[in-house]
XYZ file of N, CA, C and O in Angstrom:
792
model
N 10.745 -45.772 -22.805
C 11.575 -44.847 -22.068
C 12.495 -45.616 -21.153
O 12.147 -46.353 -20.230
N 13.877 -45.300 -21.593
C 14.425 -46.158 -20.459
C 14.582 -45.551 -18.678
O 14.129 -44.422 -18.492
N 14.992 -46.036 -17.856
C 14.941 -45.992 -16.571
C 16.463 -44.514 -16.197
O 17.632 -44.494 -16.584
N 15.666 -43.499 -15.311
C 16.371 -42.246 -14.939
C 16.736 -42.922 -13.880
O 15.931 -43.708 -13.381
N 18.167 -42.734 -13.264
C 18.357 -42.918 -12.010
C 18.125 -41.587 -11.015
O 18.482 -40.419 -11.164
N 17.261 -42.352 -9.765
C 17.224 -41.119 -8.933
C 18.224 -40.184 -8.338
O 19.173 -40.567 -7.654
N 17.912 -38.676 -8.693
C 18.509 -37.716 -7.898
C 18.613 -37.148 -6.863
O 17.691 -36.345 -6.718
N 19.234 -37.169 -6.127
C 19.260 -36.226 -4.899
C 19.681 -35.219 -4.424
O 20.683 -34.781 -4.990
N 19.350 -34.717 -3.674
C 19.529 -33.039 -3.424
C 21.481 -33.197 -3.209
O 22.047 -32.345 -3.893
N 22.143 -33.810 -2.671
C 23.726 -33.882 -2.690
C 24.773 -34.043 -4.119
O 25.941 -33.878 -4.469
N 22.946 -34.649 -4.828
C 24.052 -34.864 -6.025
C 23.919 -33.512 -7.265
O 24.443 -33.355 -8.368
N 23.031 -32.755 -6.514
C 22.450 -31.282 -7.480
C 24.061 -30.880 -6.848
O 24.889 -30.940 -7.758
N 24.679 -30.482 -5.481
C 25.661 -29.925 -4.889
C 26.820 -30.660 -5.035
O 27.595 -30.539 -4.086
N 27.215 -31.459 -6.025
C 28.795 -32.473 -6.159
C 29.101 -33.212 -5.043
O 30.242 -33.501 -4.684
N 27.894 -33.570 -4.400
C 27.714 -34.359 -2.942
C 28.404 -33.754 -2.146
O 29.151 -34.452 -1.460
N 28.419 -32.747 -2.000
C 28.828 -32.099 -1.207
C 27.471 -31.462 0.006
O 26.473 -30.962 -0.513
N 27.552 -31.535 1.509
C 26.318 -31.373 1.910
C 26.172 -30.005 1.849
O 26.995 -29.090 1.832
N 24.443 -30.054 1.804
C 23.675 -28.515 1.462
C 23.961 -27.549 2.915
O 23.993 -28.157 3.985
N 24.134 -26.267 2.908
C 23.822 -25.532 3.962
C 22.987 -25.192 4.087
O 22.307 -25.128 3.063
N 22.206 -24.595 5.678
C 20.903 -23.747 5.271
C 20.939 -22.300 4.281
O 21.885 -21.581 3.959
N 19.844 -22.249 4.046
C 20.195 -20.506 3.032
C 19.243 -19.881 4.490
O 18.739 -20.523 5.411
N 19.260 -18.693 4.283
C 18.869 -17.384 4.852
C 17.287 -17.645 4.716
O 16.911 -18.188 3.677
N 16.318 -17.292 5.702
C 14.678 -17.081 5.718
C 14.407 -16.368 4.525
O 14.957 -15.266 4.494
N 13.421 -16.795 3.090
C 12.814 -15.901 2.473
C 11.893 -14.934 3.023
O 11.050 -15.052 3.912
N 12.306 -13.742 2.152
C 11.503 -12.633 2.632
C 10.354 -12.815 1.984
O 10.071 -13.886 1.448
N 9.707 -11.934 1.979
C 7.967 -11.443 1.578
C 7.909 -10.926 0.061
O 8.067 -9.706 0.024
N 7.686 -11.641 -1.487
C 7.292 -10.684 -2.376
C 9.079 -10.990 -2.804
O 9.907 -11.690 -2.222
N 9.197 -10.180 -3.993
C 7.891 -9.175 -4.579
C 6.902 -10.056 -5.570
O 7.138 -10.175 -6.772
N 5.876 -10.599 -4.974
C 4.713 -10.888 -6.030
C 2.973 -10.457 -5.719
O 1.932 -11.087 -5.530
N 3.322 -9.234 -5.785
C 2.083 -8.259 -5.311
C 1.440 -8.228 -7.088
O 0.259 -8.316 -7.424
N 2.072 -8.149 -7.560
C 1.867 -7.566 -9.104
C 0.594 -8.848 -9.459
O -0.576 -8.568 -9.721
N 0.953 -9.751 -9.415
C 0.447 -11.170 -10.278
C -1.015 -11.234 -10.149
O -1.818 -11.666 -10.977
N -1.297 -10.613 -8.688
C -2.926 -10.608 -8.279
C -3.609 -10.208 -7.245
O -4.678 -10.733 -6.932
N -2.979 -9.071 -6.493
C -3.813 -8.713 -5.657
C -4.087 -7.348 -6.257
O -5.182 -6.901 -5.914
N -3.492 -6.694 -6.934
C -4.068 -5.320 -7.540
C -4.780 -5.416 -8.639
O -4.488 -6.018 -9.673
N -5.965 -4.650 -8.328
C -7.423 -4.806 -9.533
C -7.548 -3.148 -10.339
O -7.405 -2.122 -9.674
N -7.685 -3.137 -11.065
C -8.294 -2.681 -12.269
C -9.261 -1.565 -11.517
O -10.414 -1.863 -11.207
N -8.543 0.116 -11.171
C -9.127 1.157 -10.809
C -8.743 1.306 -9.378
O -8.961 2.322 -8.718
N -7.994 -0.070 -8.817
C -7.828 0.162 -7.595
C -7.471 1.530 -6.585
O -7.603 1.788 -5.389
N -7.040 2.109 -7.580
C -6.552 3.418 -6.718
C -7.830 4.818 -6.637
O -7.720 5.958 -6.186
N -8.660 4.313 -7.100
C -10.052 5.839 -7.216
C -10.883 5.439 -6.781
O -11.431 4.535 -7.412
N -11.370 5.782 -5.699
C -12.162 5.702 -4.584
C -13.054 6.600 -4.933
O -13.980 6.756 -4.138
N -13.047 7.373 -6.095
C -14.467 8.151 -6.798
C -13.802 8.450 -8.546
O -12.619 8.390 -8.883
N -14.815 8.721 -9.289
C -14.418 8.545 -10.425
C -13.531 10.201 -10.799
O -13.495 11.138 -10.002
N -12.843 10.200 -12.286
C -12.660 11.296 -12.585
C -14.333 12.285 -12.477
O -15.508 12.054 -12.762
N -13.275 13.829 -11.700
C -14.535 14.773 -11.956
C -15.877 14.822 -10.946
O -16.930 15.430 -10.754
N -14.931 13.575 -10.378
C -16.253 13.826 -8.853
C -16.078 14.806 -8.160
O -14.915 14.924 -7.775
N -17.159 16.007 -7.654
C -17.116 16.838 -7.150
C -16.416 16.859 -6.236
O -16.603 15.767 -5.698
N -15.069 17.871 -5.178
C -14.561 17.815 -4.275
C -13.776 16.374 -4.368
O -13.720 15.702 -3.338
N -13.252 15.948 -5.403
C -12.039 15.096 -5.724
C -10.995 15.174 -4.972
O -11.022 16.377 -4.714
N -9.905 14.677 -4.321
C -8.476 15.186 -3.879
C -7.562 13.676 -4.574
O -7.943 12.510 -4.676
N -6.351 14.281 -4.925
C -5.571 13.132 -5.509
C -4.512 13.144 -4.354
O -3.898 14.199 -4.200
N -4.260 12.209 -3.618
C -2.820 11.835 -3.152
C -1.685 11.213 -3.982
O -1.908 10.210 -4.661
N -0.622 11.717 -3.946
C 0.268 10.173 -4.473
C 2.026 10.629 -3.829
O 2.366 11.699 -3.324
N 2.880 9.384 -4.083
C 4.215 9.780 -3.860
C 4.386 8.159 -3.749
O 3.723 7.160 -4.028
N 5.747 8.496 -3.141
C 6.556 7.009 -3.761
C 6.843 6.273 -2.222
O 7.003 6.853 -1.148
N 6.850 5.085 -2.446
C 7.698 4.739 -1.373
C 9.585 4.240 -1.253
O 10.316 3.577 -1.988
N 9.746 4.792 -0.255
C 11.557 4.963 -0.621
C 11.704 3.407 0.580
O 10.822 3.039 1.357
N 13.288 2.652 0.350
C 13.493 1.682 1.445
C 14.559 2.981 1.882
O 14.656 4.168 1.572
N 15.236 2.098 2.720
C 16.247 2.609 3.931
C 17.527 3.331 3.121
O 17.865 4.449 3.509
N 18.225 2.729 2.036
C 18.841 3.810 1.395
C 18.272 4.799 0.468
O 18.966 5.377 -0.368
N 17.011 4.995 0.613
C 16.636 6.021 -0.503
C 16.109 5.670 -1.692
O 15.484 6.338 -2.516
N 16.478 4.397 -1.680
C 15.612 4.085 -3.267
C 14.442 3.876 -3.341
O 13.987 3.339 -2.331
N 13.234 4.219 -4.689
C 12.458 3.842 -4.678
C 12.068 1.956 -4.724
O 12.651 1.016 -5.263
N 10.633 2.063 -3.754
C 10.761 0.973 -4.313
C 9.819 0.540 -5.433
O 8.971 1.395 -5.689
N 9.735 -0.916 -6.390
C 9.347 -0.714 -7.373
C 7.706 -1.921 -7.497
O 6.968 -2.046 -8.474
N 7.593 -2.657 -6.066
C 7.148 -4.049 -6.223
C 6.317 -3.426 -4.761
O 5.924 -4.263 -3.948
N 6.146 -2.346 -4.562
C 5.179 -2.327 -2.326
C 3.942 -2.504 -3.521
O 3.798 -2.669 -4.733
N 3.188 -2.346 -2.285
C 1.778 -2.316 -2.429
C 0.911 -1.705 -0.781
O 1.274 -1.925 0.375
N -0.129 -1.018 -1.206
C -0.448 -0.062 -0.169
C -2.123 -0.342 -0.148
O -2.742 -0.311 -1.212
N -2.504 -0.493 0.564
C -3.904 -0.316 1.075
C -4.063 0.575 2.009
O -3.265 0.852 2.905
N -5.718 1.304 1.686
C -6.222 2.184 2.225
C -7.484 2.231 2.934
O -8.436 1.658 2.404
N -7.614 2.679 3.780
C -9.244 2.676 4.106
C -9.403 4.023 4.400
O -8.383 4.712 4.371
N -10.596 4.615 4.712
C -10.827 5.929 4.851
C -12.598 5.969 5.157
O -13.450 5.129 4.870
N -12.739 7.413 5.910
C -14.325 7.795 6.061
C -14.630 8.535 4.405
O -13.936 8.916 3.462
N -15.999 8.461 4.722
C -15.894 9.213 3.547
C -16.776 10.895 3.719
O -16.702 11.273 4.888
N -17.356 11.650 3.028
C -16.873 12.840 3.362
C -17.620 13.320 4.682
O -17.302 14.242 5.434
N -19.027 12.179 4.783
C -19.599 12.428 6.068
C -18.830 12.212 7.575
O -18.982 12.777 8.658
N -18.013 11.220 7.157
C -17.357 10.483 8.548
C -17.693 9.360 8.883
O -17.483 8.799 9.959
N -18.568 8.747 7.401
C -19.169 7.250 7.934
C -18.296 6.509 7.616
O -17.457 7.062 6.905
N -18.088 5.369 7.851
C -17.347 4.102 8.090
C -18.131 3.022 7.716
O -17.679 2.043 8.309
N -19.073 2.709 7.035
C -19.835 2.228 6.183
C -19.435 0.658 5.998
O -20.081 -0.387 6.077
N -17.984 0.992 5.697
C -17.186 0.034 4.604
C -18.687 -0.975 3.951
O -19.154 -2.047 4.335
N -19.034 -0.170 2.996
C -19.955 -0.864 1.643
C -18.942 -1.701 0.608
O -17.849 -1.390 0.133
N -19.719 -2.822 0.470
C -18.930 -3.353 -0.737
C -18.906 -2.763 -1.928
O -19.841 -2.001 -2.171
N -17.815 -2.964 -2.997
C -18.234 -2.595 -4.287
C -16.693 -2.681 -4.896
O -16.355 -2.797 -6.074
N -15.713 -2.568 -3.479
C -14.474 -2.252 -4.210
C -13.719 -3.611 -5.619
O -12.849 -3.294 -6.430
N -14.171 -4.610 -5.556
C -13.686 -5.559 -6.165
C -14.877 -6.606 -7.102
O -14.846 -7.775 -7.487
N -15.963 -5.392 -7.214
C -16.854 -6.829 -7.773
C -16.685 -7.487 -8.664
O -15.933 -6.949 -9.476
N -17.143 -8.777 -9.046
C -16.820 -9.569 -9.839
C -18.132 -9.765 -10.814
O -19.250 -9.678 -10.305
N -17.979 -10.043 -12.293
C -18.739 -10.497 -13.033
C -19.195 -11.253 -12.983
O -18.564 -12.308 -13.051
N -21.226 -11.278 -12.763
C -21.832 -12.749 -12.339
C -21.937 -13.445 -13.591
O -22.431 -14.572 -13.555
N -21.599 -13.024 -14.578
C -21.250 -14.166 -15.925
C -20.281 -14.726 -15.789
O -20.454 -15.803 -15.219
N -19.040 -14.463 -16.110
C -17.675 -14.532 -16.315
C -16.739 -14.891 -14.943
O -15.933 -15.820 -14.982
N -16.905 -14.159 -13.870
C -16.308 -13.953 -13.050
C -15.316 -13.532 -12.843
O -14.653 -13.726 -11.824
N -14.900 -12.595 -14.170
C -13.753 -11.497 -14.085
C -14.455 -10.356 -13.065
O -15.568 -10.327 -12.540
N -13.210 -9.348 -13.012
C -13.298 -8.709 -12.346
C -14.405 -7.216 -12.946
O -14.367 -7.015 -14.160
N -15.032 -6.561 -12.354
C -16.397 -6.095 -13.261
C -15.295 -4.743 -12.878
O -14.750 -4.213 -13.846
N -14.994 -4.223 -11.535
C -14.768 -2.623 -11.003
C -15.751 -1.944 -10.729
O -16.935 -2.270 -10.818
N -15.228 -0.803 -10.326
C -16.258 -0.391 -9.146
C -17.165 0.565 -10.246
O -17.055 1.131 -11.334
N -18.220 0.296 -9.054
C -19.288 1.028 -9.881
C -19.602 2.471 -10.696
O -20.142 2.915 -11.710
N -18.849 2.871 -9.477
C -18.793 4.690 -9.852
C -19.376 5.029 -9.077
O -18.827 6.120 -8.922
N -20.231 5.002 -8.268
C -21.259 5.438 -7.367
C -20.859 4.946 -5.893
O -20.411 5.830 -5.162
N -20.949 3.803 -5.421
C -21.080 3.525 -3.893
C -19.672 3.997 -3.659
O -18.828 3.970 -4.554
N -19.446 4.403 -2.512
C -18.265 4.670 -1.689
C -17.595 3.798 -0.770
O -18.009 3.947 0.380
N -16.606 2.852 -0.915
C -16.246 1.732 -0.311
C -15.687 2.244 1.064
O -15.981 2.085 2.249
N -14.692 2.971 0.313
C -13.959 3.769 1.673
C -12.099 2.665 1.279
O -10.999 3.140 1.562
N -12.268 1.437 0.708
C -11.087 0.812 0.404
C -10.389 0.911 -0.882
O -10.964 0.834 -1.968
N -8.819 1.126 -0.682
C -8.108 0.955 -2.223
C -7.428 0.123 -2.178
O -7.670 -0.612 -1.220
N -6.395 -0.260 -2.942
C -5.230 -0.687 -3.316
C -4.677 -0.392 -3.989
O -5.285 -0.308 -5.056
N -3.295 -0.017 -4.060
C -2.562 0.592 -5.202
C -1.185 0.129 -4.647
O -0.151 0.395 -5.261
N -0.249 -0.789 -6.792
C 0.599 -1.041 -6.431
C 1.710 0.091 -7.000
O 1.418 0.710 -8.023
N 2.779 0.307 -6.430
C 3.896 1.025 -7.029
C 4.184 0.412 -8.129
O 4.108 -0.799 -8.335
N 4.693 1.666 -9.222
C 5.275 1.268 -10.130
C 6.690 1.172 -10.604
O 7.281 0.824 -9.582
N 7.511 1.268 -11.485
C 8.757 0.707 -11.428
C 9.716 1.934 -11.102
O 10.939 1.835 -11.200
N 9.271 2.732 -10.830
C 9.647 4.254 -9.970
C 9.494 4.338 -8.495
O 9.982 5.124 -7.684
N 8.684 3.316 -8.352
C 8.307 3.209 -6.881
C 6.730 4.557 -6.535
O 6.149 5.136 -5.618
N 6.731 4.436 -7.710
C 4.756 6.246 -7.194
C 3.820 5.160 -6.877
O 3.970 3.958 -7.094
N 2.891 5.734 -6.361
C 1.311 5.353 -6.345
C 0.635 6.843 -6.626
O 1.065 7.985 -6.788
N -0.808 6.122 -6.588
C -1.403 7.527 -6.879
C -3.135 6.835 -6.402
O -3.603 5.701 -6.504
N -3.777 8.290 -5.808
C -5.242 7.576 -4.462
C -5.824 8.919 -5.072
O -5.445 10.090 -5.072
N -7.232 8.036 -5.743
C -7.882 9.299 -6.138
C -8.997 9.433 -4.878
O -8.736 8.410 -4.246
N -9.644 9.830 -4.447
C -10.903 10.261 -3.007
C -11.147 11.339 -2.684
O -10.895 12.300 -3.410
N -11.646 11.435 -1.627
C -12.400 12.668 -0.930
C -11.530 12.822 0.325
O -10.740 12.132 0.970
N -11.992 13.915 0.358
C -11.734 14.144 2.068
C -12.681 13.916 2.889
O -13.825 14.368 2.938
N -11.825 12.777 3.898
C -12.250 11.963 5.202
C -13.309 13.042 5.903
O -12.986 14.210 5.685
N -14.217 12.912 6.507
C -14.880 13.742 7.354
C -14.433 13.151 8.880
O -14.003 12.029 9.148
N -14.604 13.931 9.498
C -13.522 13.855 10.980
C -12.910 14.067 11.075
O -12.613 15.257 10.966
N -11.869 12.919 11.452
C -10.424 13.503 11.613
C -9.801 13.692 10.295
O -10.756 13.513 9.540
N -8.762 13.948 9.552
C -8.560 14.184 8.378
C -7.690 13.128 7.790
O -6.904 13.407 6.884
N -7.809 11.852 8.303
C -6.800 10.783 7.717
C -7.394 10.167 7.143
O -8.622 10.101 7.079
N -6.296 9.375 6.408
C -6.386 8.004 5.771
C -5.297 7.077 6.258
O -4.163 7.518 6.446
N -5.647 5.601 6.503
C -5.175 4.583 7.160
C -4.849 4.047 5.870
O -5.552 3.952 4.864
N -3.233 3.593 6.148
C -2.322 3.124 5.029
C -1.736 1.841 5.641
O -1.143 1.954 6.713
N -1.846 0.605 5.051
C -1.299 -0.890 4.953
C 0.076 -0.416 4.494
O 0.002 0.605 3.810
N 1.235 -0.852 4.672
C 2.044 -1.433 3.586
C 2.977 -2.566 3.404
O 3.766 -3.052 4.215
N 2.689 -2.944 1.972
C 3.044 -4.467 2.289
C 4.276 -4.336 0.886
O 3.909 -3.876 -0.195
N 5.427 -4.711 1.067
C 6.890 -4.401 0.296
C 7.757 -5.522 0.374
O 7.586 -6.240 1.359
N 8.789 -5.897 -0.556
C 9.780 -6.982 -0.358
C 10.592 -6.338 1.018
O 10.594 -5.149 1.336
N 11.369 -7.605 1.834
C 12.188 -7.359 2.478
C 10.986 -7.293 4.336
O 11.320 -7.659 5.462
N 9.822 -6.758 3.918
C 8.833 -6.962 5.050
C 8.317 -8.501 5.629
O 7.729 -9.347 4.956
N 8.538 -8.563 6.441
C 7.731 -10.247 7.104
C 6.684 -9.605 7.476
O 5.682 -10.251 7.168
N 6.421 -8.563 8.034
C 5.060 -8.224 8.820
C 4.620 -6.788 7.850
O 5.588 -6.107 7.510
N 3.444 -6.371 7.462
C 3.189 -4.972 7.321
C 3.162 -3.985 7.706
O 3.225 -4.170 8.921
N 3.096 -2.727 7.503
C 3.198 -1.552 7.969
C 1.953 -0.730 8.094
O 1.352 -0.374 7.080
N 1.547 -0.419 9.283
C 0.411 0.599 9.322
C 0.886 1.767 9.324
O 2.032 2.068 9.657
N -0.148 2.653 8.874
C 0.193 4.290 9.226
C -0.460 4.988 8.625
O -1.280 4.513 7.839
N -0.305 6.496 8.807
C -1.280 7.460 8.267
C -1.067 8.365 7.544
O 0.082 8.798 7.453
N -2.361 9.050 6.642
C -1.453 9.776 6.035
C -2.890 10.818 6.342
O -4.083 10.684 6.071
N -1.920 12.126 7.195
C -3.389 13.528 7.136
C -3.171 14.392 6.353
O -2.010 14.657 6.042
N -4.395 15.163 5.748
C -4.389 15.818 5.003
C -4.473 17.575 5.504
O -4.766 18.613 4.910
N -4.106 17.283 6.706
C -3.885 18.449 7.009
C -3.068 17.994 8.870
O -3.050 16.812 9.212
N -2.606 18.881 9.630
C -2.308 18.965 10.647
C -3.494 19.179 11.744
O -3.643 20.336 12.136
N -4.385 18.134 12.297
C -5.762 18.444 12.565
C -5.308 18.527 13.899
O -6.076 19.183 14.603
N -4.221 18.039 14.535
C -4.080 17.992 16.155
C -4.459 17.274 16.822
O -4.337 17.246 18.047
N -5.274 16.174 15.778
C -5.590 14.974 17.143
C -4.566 14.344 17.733
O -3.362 14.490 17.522
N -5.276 13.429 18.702
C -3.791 12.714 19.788
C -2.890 12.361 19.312
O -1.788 12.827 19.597
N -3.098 11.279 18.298
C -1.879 10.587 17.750
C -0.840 11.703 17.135
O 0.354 11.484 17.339
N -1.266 13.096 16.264
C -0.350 14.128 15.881
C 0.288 14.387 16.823
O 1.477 14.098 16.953
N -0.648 15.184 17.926
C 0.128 16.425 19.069
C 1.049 14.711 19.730
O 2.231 14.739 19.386
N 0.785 13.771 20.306
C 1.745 13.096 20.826
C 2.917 12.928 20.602
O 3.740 12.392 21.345
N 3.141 13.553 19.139
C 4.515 13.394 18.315
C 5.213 14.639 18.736
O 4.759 15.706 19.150
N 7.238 13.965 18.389
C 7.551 15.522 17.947
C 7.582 16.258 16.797
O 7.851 15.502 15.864
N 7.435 17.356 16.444
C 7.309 17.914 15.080
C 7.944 17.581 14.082
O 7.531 17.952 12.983
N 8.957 16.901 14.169
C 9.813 16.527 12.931
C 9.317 14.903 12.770
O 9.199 14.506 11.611
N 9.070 14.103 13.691
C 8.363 13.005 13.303
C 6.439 13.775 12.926
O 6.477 14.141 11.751
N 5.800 13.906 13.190
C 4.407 14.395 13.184
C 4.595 14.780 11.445
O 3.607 14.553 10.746
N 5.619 15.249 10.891
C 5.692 15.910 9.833
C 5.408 13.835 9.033
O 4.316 13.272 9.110
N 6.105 13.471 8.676
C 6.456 11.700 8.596
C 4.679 11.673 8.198
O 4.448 11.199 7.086
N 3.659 12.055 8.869
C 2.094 11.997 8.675
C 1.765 12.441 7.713
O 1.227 11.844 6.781
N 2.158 14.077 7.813
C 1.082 14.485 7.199
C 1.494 15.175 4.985
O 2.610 15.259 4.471
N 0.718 15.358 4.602
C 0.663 15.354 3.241
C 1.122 16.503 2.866
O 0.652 17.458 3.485
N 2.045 16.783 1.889
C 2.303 18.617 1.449
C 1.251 18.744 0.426
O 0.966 17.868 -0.391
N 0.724 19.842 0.527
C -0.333 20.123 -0.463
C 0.712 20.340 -1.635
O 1.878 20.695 -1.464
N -0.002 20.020 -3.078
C 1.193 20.633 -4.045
C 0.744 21.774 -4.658
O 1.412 22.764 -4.959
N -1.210 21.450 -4.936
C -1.279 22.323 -5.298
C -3.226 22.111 -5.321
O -3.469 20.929 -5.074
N -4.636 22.989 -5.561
C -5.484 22.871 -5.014
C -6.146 21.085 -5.429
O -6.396 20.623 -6.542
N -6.241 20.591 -4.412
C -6.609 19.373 -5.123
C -5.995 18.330 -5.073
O -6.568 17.312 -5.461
N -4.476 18.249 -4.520
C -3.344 17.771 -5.093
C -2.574 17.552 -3.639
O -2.744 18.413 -2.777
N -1.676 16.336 -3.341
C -1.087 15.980 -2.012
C -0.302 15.197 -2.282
O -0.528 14.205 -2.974
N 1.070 15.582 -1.643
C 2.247 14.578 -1.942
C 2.352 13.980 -0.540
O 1.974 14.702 0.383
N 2.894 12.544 -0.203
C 2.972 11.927 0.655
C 4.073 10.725 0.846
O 3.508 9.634 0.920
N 5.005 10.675 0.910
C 5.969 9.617 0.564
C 6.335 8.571 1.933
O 6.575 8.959 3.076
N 6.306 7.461 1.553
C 6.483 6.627 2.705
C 7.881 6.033 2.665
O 8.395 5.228 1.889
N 8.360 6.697 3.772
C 9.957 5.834 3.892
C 10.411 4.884 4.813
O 10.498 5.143 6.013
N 10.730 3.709 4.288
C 10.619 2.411 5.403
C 11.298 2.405 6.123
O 11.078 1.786 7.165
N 12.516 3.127 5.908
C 13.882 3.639 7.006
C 14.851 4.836 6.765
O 15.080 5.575 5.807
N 15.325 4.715 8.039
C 16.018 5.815 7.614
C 15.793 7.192 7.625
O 14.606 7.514 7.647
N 16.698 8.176 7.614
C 16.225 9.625 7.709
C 15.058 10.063 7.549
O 14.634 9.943 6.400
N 14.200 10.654 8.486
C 13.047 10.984 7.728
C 12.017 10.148 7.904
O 10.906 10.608 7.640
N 12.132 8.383 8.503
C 11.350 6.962 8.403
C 10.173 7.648 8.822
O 10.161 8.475 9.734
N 9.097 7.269 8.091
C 7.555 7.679 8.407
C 7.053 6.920 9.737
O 7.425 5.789 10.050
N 6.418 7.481 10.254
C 5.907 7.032 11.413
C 4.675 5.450 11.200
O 3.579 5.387 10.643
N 5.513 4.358 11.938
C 4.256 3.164 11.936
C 3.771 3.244 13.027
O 4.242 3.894 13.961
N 2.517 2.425 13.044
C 1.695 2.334 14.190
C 1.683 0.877 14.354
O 1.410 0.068 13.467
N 2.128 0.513 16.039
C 1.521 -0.653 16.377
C 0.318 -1.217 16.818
O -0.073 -1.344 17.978
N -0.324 -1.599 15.592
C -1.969 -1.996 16.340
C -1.768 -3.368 16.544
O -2.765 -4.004 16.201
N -1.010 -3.948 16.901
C -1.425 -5.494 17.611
C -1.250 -5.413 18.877
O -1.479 -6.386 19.596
């Protein structure tokens, strides 16, 4: 092999010197491996007292997006907070990913959008207050997004503290028995309400 002469970054640019570029953002590489196989059903099809959430998440002009990803936690129908493992087990042969059992109640999901920008959260209803605590993690984000999504207008603090047209930003439209639409919008008209927990 004969001898490459070394390259340098001036001579990739016609030696001309490099500028800085702009801070990379966050993603989109949610897809490649943090979403597992059932992630979104927090009880199986046909579990008694089932409720499905789903809806899309929109950015600041309205579009869906196609690459977020959303985590959930939740009580489950007692109000315990348990958080039991089960959501991600792994195969003690193989060490693929096995999924959840069907039985224990983690209380955690994950679900990534698809190229429409939907998700979709199969579970129960929370006992207590009536929420579910939503992550979201999207291109264009450096930091994530907390927030909630209720399944009804229960009036606790964090609701009544709002005004009604933000308070709305929370909570879920029923569509139909069983059934809850919820859309998260990162800006803009309508922007769903985040929470600062740091």
């Amino acid at each position: 092999m004969g001898h490459r002469p070394r390259r340098t970054v001036g001579d990739l640019d016609g030696g001309r010197p490099m500028r800085p570029t702009p801070s990379q953002t966050v993603g989109p590489f949610y897809g490649y491996a943090l979403p597992f196989r059932g992630g979104g059903d927090l009880v199986p099809p046909g579990h008694p007292g089932a409720v499905s959430v789903h809806g899309y998440v929109y950015d600041g002009a309205g579009d869906p997006v196609p690459d977020a990803l959303l985590e959930f936690w939740q009580a489950d129908e007692a109000g315990n907070l348990d958080g039991r493992p089960g959501s991600m087990r792994r195969d003690d042969v193989d060490g693929s990913f096995a999924g959840r059992d069907g039985v224990t109640f983690t209380g955690f999901a994950r679900v990534a959008t698809d190229l429409g920008g939907h998700w979709t959260l199969r579970t129960v209803r929370p006992g207590g207050p009536p929420y579910i605590a939503v992550c979201v993690f999207a291109r264009g984000l450096l930091h994530h997004l907390y927030t909630r999504v209720y399944l009804e207008d229960a009036g606790d603090a964090l609701l009544t503290s709002l005004p009604a047209d933000r308070r709305a930003t929370l909570v879920a439209a029923p569509e139909r028995d069983g059934v809850f639409r919820f859309d998260v919008r990162l800006q803009g008209e309508g922007e769903t309400v985040f929470l600062d927990l740091g």
